Amino acid sequence: MRDSTTDALPTKTDDPAPETGDLREWLRALLAEELGLPPGAIDPDTPMSAYGLDSIKAVTLLGDIEDHVGFEIDPNALWEFPTVASLADLLTSPTQ
């Protein structure tokens, strides 16, 4: 049986992982742009759904994130790691 948390982990690549802080700020700016908010309005520790991120916007956001990091991300990752901070931590964590 597959663990849904493990499924959300990025696929290992030979490319170095992005820095967590840099990725966190990039995600914050991307979310703000997608939702039409100023980047300063996004608290990295607040669930993205609290800002109005719905499933349609999440799909668009996920595609932009995949393009930026260069690997596929399980679509459930945005719901299992619901904040900018937790998603950045996931995307910069070493794969198992």
mmCIF file of C-alpha atoms in Angstrom:
data_model
loop_
_atom_site.group_PDB
_atom_site.id
_atom_site.type_symbol
_atom_site.label_atom_id
_atom_site.label_comp_id
_atom_site.label_asym_id
_atom_site.label_seq_id
_atom_site.Cartn_x
_atom_site.Cartn_y
_atom_site.Cartn_z
ATOM 1 C CA MET A 1 0.000 0.000 0.000
ATOM 2 C CA ARG A 2 1.338 3.422 -0.943
ATOM 3 C CA ASP A 3 1.559 6.155 1.616
ATOM 4 C CA SER A 4 -0.081 9.354 0.344
ATOM 5 C CA THR A 5 2.587 11.463 2.065
ATOM 6 C CA THR A 6 5.336 9.581 0.252
ATOM 7 C CA ASP A 7 3.457 9.922 -3.033
ATOM 8 C CA ALA A 8 3.596 13.694 -2.704
ATOM 9 C CA LEU A 9 7.391 13.750 -2.521
ATOM 10 C CA PRO A 10 9.181 15.011 -5.612
ATOM 11 C CA THR A 11 10.963 12.575 -7.852
ATOM 12 C CA LYS A 12 14.714 12.539 -7.325
ATOM 13 C CA THR A 13 16.753 14.245 -10.009
ATOM 14 C CA ASP A 14 20.447 14.944 -10.457
ATOM 15 C CA ASP A 15 19.774 18.670 -10.206
ATOM 16 C CA PRO A 16 20.503 20.309 -6.866
ATOM 17 C CA ALA A 17 17.433 21.070 -4.768
ATOM 18 C CA PRO A 18 16.385 24.705 -4.623
ATOM 19 C CA GLU A 19 17.004 26.555 -1.363
ATOM 20 C CA THR A 20 13.953 26.440 0.933
ATOM 21 C CA GLY A 21 13.901 30.199 1.635
ATOM 22 C CA ASP A 22 14.245 31.131 -2.027
ATOM 23 C CA LEU A 23 11.530 28.684 -3.019
ATOM 24 C CA ARG A 24 9.284 29.875 -0.196
ATOM 25 C CA GLU A 25 9.509 33.471 -1.439
ATOM 26 C CA TRP A 26 8.962 32.384 -5.036
ATOM 27 C CA LEU A 27 5.884 30.351 -4.015
ATOM 28 C CA ARG A 28 4.577 33.284 -2.018
ATOM 29 C CA ALA A 29 4.901 35.603 -5.013
ATOM 30 C CA LEU A 30 3.362 33.024 -7.363
ATOM 31 C CA LEU A 31 0.385 32.447 -5.066
ATOM 32 C CA ALA A 32 -0.128 36.184 -4.680
ATOM 33 C CA GLU A 33 -0.042 36.670 -8.442
ATOM 34 C CA GLU A 34 -2.488 33.807 -9.026
ATOM 35 C CA LEU A 35 -4.906 35.194 -6.459
ATOM 36 C CA GLY A 36 -4.458 38.878 -7.338
ATOM 37 C CA LEU A 37 -3.020 39.762 -3.929
ATOM 38 C CA PRO A 38 0.132 41.644 -2.937
ATOM 39 C CA PRO A 39 2.923 39.207 -1.977
ATOM 40 C CA GLY A 40 3.077 40.722 1.488
ATOM 41 C CA ALA A 41 -0.506 39.607 2.091
ATOM 42 C CA ILE A 42 0.526 35.936 1.963
ATOM 43 C CA ASP A 43 1.633 34.461 5.299
ATOM 44 C CA PRO A 44 3.787 31.412 4.550
ATOM 45 C CA ASP A 45 2.254 29.560 7.507
ATOM 46 C CA THR A 46 -1.397 30.151 6.602
ATOM 47 C CA PRO A 47 -3.180 27.516 4.498
ATOM 48 C CA MET A 48 -3.315 28.589 0.857
ATOM 49 C CA SER A 49 -7.039 27.770 0.796
ATOM 50 C CA ALA A 50 -7.586 30.588 3.313
ATOM 51 C CA TYR A 51 -6.654 33.019 0.518
ATOM 52 C CA GLY A 52 -9.172 31.516 -1.881
ATOM 53 C CA LEU A 53 -7.066 28.870 -3.608
ATOM 54 C CA ASP A 54 -9.570 26.496 -5.163
ATOM 55 C CA SER A 55 -8.985 23.304 -7.136
ATOM 56 C CA ILE A 56 -8.894 25.057 -10.523
ATOM 57 C CA LYS A 57 -6.354 27.628 -9.381
ATOM 58 C CA ALA A 58 -4.417 24.857 -7.630
ATOM 59 C CA VAL A 59 -3.975 22.985 -10.918
ATOM 60 C CA THR A 60 -2.618 26.129 -12.581
ATOM 61 C CA LEU A 61 -0.354 26.782 -9.604
ATOM 62 C CA LEU A 62 0.900 23.200 -9.611
ATOM 63 C CA GLY A 63 1.859 23.416 -13.294
ATOM 64 C CA ASP A 64 3.788 26.623 -12.682
ATOM 65 C CA ILE A 65 5.557 25.065 -9.699
ATOM 66 C CA GLU A 66 6.493 21.961 -11.705
ATOM 67 C CA ASP A 67 7.905 24.167 -14.473
ATOM 68 C CA HIS A 68 9.956 26.075 -11.902
ATOM 69 C CA VAL A 69 11.370 23.115 -9.960
ATOM 70 C CA GLY A 70 11.764 20.838 -12.985
ATOM 71 C CA PHE A 71 9.995 17.733 -11.718
ATOM 72 C CA GLU A 72 6.469 16.396 -11.400
ATOM 73 C CA ILE A 73 4.602 16.875 -8.141
ATOM 74 C CA ASP A 74 1.719 14.740 -6.931
ATOM 75 C CA PRO A 75 -1.448 16.845 -7.283
ATOM 76 C CA ASN A 76 -2.389 16.012 -3.682
ATOM 77 C CA ALA A 77 0.743 17.797 -2.435
ATOM 78 C CA LEU A 78 -1.059 21.147 -2.365
ATOM 79 C CA TRP A 79 -3.681 19.702 -0.016
ATOM 80 C CA GLU A 80 -1.339 17.533 2.064
ATOM 81 C CA PHE A 81 1.173 20.379 2.483
ATOM 82 C CA PRO A 82 -1.305 23.276 2.529
ATOM 83 C CA THR A 83 0.927 26.210 3.396
ATOM 84 C CA VAL A 84 3.658 27.925 1.386
ATOM 85 C CA ALA A 85 6.148 26.983 4.109
ATOM 86 C CA SER A 86 5.197 23.295 4.246
ATOM 87 C CA LEU A 87 5.132 22.979 0.456
ATOM 88 C CA ALA A 88 8.558 24.635 0.148
ATOM 89 C CA ASP A 89 9.907 22.263 2.791
ATOM 90 C CA LEU A 90 8.495 19.296 0.871
ATOM 91 C CA LEU A 91 9.940 20.439 -2.446
ATOM 92 C CA THR A 92 13.412 20.988 -0.998
ATOM 93 C CA SER A 93 13.499 17.839 1.137
ATOM 94 C CA PRO A 94 15.753 14.984 0.096
ATOM 95 C CA THR A 95 13.870 12.100 -1.481
ATOM 96 C CA GLN A 96 13.826 8.746 0.189
#
